Short mmCIF file of C-alpha atoms and ligand atoms in Angstrom, two decimals:
data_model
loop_
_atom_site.label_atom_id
_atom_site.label_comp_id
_atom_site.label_asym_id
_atom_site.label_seq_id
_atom_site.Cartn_x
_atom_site.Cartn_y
_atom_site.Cartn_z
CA UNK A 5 23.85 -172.30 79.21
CA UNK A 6 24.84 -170.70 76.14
CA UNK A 7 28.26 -169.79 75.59
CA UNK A 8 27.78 -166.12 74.53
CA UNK A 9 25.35 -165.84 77.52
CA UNK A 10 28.08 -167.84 80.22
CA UNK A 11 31.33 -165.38 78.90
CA UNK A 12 28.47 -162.09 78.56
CA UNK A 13 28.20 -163.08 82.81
CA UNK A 14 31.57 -163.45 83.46
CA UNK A 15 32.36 -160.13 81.69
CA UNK A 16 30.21 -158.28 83.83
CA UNK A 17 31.28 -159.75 86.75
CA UNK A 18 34.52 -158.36 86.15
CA UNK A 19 33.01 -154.68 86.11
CA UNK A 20 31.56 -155.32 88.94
CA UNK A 21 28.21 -155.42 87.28
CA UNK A 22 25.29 -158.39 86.97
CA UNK A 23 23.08 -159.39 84.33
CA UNK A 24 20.53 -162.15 83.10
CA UNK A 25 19.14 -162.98 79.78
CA UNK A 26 15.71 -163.65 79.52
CA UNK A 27 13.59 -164.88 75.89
CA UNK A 28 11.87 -162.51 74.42
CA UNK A 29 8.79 -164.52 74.95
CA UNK A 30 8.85 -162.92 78.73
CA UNK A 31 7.77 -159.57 77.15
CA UNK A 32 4.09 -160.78 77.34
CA UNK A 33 4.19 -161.44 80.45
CA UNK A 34 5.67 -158.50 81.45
CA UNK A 35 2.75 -156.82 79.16
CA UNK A 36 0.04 -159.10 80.94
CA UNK A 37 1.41 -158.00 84.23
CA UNK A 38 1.33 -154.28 84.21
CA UNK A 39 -1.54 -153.95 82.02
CA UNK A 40 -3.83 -156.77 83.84
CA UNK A 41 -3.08 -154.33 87.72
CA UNK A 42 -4.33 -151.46 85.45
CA UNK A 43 -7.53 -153.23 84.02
CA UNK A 44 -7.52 -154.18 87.95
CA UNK A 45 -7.60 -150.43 88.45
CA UNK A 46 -4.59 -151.08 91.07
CA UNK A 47 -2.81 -147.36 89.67
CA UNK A 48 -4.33 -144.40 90.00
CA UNK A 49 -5.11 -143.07 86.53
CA UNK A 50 -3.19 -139.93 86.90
CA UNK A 51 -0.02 -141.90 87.96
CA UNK A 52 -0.74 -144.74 85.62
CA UNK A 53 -1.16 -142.03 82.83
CA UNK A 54 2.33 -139.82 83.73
CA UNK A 55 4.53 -143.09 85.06
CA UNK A 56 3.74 -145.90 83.20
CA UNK A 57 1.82 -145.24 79.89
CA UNK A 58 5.39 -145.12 78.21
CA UNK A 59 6.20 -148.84 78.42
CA UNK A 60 6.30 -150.23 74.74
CA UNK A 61 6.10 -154.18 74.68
CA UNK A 62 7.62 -154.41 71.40
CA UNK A 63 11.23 -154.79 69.90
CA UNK A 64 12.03 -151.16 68.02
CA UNK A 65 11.96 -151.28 64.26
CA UNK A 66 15.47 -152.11 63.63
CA UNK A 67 15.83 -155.07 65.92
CA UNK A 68 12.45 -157.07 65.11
CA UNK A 69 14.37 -160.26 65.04
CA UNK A 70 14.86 -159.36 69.03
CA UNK A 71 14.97 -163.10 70.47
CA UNK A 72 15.78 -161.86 74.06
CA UNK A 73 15.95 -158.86 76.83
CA UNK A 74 19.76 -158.65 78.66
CA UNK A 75 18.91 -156.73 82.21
CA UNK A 76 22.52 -155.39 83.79
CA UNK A 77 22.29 -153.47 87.17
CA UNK A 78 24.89 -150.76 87.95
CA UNK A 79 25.75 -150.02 91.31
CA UNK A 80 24.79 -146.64 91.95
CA UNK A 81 25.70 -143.95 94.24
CA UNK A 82 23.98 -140.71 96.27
CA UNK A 83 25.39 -137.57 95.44
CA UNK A 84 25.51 -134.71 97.62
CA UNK A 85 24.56 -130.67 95.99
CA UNK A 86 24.71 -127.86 98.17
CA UNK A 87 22.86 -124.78 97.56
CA UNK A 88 24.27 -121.44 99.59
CA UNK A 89 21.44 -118.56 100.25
CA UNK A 90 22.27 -115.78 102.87
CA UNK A 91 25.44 -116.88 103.78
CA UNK A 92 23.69 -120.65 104.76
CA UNK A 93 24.73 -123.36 103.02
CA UNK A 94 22.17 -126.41 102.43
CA UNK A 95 23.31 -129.63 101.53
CA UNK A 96 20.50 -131.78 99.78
CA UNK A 97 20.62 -135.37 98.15
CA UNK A 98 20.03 -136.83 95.18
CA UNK A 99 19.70 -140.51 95.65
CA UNK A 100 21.15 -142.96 93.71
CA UNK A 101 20.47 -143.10 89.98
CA UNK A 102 19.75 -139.37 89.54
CA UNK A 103 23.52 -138.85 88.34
CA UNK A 104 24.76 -139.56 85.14
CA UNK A 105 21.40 -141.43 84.39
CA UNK A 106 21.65 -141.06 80.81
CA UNK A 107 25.64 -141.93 80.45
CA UNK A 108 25.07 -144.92 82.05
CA UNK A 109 22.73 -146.22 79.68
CA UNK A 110 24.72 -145.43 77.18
CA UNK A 111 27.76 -147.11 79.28
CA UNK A 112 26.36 -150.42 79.60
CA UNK A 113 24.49 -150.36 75.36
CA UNK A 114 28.09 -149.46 74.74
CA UNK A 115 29.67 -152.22 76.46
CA UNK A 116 27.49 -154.92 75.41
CA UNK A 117 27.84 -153.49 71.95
CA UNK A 118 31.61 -154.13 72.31
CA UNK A 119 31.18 -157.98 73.51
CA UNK A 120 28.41 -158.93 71.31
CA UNK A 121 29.10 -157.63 67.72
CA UNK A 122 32.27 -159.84 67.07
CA UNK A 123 29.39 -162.53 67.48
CA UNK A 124 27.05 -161.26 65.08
CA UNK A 125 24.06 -160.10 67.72
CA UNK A 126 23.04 -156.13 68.12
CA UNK A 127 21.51 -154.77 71.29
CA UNK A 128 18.76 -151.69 71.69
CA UNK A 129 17.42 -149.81 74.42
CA UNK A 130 13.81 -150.77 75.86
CA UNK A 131 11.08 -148.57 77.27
CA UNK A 132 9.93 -151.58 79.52
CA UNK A 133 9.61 -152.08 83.30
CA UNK A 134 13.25 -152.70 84.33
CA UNK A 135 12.40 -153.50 87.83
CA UNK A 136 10.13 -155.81 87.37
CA UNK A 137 12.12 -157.50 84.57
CA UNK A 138 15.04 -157.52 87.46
CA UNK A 139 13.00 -159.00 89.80
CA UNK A 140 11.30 -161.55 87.37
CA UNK A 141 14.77 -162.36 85.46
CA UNK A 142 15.41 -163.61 89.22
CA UNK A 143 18.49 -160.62 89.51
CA UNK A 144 16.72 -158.67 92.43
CA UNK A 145 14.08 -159.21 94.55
CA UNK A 146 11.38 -156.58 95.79
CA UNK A 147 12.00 -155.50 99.27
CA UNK A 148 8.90 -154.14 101.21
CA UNK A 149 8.97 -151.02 99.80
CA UNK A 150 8.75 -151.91 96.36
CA UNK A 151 12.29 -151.17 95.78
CA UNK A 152 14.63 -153.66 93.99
CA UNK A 153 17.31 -154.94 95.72
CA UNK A 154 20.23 -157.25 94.61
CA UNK A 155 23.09 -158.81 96.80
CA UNK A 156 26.03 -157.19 97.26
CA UNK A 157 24.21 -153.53 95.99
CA UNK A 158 21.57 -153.39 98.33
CA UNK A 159 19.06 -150.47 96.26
CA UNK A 160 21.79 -148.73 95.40
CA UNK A 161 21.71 -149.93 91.51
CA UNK A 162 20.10 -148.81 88.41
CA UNK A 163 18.84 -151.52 86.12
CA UNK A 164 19.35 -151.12 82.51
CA UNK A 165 17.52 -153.55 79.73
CA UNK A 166 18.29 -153.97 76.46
CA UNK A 167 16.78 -155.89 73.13
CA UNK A 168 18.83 -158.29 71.68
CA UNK A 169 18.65 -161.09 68.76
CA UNK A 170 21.25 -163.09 71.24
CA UNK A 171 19.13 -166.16 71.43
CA UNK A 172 18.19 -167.96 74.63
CA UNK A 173 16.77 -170.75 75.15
CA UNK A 174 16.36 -171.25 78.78
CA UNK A 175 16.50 -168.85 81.33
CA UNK A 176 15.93 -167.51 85.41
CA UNK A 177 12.28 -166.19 84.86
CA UNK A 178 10.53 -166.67 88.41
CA UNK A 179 7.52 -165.20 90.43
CA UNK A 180 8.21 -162.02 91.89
CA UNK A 181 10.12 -162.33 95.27
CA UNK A 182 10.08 -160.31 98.61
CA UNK A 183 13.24 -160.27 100.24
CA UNK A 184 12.95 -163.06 103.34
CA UNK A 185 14.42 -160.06 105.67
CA UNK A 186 11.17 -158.20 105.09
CA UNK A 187 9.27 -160.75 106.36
CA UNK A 188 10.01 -160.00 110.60
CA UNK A 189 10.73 -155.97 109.32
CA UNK A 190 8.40 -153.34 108.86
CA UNK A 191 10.83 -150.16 109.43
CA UNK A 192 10.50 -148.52 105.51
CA UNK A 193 6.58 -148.83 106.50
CA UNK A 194 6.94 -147.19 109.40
CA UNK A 195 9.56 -144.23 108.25
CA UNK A 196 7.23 -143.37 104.86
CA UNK A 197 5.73 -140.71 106.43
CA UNK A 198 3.35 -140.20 103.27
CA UNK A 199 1.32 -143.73 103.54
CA UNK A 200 2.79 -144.83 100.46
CA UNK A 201 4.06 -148.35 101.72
CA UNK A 202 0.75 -149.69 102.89
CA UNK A 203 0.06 -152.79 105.09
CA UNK A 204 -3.07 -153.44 103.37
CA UNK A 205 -1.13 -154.60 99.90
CA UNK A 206 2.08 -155.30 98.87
CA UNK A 207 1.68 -152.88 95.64
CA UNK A 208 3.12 -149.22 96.31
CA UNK A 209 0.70 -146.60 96.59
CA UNK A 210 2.77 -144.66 94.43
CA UNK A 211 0.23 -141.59 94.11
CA UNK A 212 1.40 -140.75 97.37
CA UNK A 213 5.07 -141.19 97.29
CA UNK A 214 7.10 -137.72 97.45
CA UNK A 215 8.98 -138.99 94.98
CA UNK A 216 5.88 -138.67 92.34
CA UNK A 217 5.05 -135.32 93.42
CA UNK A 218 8.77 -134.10 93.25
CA UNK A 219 9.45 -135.26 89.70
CA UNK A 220 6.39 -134.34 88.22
CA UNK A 221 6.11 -131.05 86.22
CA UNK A 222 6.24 -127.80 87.61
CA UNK A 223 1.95 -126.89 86.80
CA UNK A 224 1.45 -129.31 89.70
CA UNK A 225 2.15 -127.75 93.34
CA UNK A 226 2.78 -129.55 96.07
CA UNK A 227 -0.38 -131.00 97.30
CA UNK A 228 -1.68 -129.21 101.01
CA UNK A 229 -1.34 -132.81 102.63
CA UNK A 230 2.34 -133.16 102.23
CA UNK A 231 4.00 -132.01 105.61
CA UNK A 232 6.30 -129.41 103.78
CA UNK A 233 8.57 -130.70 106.54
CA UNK A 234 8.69 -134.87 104.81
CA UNK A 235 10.73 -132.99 102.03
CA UNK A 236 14.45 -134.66 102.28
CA UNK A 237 15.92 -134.69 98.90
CA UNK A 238 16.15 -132.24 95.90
CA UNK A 239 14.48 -134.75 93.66
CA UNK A 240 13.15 -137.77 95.58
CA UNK A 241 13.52 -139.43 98.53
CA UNK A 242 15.60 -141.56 100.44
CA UNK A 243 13.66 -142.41 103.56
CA UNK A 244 13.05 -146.15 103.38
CA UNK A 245 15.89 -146.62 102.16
CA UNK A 246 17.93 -144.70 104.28
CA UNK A 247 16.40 -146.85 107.21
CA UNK A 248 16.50 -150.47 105.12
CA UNK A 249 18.99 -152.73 107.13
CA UNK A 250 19.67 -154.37 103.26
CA UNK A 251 21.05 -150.51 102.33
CA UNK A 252 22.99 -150.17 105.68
CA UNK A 253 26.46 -151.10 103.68
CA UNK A 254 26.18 -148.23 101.11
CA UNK A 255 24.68 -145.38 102.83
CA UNK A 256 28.01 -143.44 103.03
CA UNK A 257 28.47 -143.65 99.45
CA UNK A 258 28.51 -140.40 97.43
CA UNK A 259 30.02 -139.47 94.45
CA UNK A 260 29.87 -135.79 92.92
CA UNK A 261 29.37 -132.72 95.07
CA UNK A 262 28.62 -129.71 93.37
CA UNK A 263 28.04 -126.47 95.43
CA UNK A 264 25.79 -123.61 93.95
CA UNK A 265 26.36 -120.10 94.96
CA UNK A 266 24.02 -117.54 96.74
CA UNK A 267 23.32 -115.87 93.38
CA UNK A 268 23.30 -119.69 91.75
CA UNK A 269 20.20 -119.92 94.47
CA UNK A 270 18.13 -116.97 93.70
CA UNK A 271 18.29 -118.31 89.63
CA UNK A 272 16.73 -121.32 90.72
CA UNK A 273 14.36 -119.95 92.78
CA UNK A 274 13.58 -117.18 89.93
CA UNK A 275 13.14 -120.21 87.84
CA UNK A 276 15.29 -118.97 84.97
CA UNK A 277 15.79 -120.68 81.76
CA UNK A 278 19.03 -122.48 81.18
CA UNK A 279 20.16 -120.08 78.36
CA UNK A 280 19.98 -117.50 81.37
CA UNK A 281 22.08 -118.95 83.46
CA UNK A 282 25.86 -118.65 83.35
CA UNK A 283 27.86 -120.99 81.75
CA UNK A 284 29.70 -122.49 84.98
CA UNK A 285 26.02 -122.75 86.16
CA UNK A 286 25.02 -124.67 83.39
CA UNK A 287 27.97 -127.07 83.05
CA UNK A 288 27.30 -127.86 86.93
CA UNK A 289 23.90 -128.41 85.82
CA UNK A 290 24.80 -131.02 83.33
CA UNK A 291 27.34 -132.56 85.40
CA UNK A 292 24.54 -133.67 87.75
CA UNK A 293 22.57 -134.54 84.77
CA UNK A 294 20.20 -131.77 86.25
CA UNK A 295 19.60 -129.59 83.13
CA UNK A 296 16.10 -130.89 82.78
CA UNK A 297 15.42 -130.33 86.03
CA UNK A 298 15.66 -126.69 86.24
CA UNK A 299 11.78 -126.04 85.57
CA UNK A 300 10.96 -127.50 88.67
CA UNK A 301 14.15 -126.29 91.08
CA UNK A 302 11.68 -123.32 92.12
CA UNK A 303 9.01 -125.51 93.89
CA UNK A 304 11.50 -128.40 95.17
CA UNK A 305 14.04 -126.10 96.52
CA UNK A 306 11.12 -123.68 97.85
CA UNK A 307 9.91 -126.10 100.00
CA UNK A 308 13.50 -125.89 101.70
CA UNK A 309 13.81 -121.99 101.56
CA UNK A 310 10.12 -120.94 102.37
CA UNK A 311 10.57 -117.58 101.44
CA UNK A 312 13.22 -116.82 98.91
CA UNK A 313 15.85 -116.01 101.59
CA UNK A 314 14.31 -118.04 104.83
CA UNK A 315 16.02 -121.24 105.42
CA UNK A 316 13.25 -123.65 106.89
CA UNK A 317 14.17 -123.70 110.65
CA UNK A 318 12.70 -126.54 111.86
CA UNK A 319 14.70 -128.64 108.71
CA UNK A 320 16.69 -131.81 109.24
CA UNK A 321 17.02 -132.57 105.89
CA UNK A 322 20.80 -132.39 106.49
CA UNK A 323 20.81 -135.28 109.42
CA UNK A 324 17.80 -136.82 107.47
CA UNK A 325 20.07 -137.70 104.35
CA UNK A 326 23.24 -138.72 105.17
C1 B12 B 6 6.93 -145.13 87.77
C2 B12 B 6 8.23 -145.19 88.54
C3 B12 B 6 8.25 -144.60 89.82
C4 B12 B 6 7.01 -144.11 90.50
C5 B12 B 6 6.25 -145.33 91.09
C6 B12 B 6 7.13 -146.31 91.86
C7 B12 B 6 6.61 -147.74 91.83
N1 B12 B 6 6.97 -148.48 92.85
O1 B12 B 6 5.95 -148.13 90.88
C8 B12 B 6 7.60 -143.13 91.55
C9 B12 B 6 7.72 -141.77 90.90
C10 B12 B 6 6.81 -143.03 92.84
C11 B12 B 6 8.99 -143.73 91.71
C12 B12 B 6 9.74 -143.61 92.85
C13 B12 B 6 11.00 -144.18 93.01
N2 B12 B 6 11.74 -144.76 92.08
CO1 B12 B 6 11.04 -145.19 90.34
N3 B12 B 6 10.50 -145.76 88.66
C14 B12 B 6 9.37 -145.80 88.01
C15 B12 B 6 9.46 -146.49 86.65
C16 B12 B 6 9.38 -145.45 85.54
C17 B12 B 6 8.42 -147.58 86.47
C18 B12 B 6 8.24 -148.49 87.73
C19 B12 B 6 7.12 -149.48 87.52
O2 B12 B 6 7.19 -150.31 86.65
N4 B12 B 6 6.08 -149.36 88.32
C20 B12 B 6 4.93 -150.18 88.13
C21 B12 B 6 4.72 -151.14 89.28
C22 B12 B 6 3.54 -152.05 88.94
O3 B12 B 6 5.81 -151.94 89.33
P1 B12 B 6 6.50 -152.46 90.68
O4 B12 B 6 6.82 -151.39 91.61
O5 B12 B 6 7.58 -153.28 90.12
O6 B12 B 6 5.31 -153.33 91.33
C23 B12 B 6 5.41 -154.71 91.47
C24 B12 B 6 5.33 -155.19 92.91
O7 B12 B 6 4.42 -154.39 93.61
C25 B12 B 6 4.87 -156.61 92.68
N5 B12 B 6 3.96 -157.13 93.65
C26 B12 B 6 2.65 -156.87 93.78
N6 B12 B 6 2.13 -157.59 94.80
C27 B12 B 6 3.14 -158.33 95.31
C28 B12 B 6 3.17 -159.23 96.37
C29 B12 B 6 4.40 -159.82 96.69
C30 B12 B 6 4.47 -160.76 97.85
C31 B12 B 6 5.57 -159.56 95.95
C32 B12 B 6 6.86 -160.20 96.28
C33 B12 B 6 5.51 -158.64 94.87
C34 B12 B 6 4.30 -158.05 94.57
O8 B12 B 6 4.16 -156.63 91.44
C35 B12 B 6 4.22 -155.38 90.82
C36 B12 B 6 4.42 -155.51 89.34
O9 B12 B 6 3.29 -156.12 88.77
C37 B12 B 6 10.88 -147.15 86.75
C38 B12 B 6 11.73 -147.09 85.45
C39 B12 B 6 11.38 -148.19 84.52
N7 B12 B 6 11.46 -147.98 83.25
O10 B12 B 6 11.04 -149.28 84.94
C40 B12 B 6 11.57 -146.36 87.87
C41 B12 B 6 12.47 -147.14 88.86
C42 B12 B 6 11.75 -148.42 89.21
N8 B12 B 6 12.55 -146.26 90.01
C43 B12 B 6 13.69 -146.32 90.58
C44 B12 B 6 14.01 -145.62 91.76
C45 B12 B 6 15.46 -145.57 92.16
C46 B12 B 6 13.02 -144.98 92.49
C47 B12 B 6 13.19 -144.38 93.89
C48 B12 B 6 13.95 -145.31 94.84
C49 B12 B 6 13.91 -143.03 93.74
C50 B12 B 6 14.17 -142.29 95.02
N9 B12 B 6 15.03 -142.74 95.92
O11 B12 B 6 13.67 -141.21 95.16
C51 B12 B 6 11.72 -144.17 94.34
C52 B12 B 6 11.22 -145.36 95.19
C53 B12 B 6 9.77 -145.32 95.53
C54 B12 B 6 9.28 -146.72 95.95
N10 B12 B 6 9.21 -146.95 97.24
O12 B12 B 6 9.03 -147.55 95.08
C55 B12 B 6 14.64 -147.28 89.88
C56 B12 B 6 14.70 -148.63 90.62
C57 B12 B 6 16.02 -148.95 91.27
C58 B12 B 6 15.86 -150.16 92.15
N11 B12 B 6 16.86 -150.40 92.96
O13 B12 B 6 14.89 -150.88 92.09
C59 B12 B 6 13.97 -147.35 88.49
C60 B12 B 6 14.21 -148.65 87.71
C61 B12 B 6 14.47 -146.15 87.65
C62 B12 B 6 15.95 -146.05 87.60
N12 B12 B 6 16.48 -145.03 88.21
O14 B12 B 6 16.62 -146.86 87.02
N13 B12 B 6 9.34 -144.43 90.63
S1 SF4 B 7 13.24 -151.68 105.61
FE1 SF4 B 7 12.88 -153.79 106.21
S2 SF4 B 7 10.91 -154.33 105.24
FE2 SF4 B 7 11.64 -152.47 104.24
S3 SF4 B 7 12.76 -153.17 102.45
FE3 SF4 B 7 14.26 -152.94 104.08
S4 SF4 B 7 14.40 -154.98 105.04
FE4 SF4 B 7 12.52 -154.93 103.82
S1 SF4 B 8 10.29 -142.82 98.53
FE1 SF4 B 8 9.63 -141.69 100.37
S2 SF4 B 8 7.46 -141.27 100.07
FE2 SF4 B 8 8.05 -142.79 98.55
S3 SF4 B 8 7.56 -144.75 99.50
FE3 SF4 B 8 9.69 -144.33 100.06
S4 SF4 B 8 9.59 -143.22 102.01
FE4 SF4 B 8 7.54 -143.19 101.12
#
């Protein structure tokens, strides 16, 4: 192995972080591979359209000379918000990744920036499919429910991939691998309650995971056949993983727990802009990296308070998360 690439390892291993390099010559085949299950007509346009029409298979401008792709996962915790209305106070999840999304990116370009300039070689962010090149880099493997999961972080991990003119000449790629505990387990099938994880292929149904509807922009409603009741998270959901044996380990971990007031609330619900809101509000806000997420607090957190004011009785969502 190359020596940049064998010290690059061990420095991450100190942070508690894990990488591969990969040649650039993999980014075809990651091209081939989402674009042949599209020509396939595996996605469903509208998803394929809003999720995955941003990939760009090509090194930017100003690294052209890009001879590989450097994939680092970051273990990644939950982090609990609490929302108070009428003297109740709701505490929801946001499930790992959702946090500081952003800073870590700019964490890990930072740190690689650090350790690779004294040896001549740049790194730049890539719009590409980082699970996949996770999976395929042979760092993770898939577990049932399409999730990536990596020894020692279970899910819990956001993978962040980077351009680089580092060269390398060999590398890990591989076929893309199920976890061999899925193979006797079927319990994130059986706890999606939206028919997302399907028996009938191994490919997510992803136009049917909450997770697509709660992310999306606020002109699209929550479809009638969502159960109003499968809600669990502010943005997303944690339901097979919350069940996964593999995610057992690191299902107590939170970091950050910011509490919004009763008046905080009724903003959200109002769907206020964020130059309306008070400056603690907003600072909260951007703490959670939630700032562009207030356009669409008024329909995820409705589903939680069905009436501005009304609680949900029936709710678990507290039990369901934690
Ligand atoms: C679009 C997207 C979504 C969509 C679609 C999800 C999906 N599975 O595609 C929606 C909005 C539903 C979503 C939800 C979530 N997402 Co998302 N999502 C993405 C995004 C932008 C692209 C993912 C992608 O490439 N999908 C395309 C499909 C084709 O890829 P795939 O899932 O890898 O599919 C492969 C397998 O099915 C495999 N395959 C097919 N057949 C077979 C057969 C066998 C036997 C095997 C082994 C494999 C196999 O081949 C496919 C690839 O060709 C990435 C960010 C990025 N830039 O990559 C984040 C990302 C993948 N998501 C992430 C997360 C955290 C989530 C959630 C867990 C969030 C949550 N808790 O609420 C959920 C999980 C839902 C789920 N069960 O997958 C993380 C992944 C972290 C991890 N540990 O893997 C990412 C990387 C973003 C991040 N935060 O860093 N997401
Ligand atoms: S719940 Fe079971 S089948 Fe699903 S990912 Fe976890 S181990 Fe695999
Ligand atoms: S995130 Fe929720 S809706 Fe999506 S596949 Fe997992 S359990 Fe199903």
């Amino acid at each position: 192995m190359n020596r940049v690439i064998e010290t690059l390892y061990s420095k991450l291993e100190k942070q508690d972080l894990k990488g591969r390099v990969v040649s650039i010559q993999r980014l075809k085949e990651l091209q081939k591979e989402i674009e042949g299950r599209h020509t396939q007509e595996l996605f469903d346009e509208e998803f394929y359209q809003e999720g995955l029409s941003f990939f760009s298979f090509r090194p930017p401008d100003d690294l052209q000379a890009a001879a590989s792709l450097i994939v680092v996962a970051v273990p990644r915790p939950q982090t609990k918000v609490s929302f108070t209305w009428r003297g109740k106070t709701l505490t929801l999840i946001l499930p790992p990744t959702y946090l500081g999304f952003s800073e870590v990116l700019r964490q890990i370009e930072g740190l690689l920036t650090e350790w690779l300039a004294p040896e001549g070689y740049r790194v730049a962010s890539a719009k590409l499919p980082r699970k996949l090149l996770a999976v395929r880099s042979g760092l993770a493997e898939y577990g049932r429910n399409n999730i990536g999961y990596i020894p020692g972080m279970g899910s819990f991990f956001q993978p962040t991939v980077f351009y680089s003119d580092l060269p390398c000449q060999e590398d890990t790629w591989c076929e893309p691998r199920m976890m061999d505990k899925c193979q006797d387990c079927l319990v994130c099938l059986t706890k999606c309650p939206t028919g997302a994880i399907t028996s009938e292929r191994f490919l997510l149904r992803a136009e049917r995971c909450l997770v697509f509807h709660n992310e999306r922009s606020p002109d699209h409603p929550f479809p009638d056949w969502i159960d109003p009741a499968w809600h669990n998270c502010l943005i997303g959901c944690m339901l097979c993983q919350q069940f996964c044996p593999e995610d057992k380990a690191f299902l107590k971990w939170f970091e950050g727990n910011e509490t919004f007031s009763h008046e905080e609330t009724a903003l959200f619900l109002r769907g206020v802009s964020s130059d309306q809101l008070p400056a603690t509000t907003q600072a909260k806000l951007e703490r959670l990296g939630l700032l562009y997420a207030l356009e669409i607090l008024p329909r995820n957190l409705g589903v939680f308070f069905r009436s501005p004011g009304q609680a949900i009785q029936q709710n678990t969502v507290r039990e369901k998360c934690r």
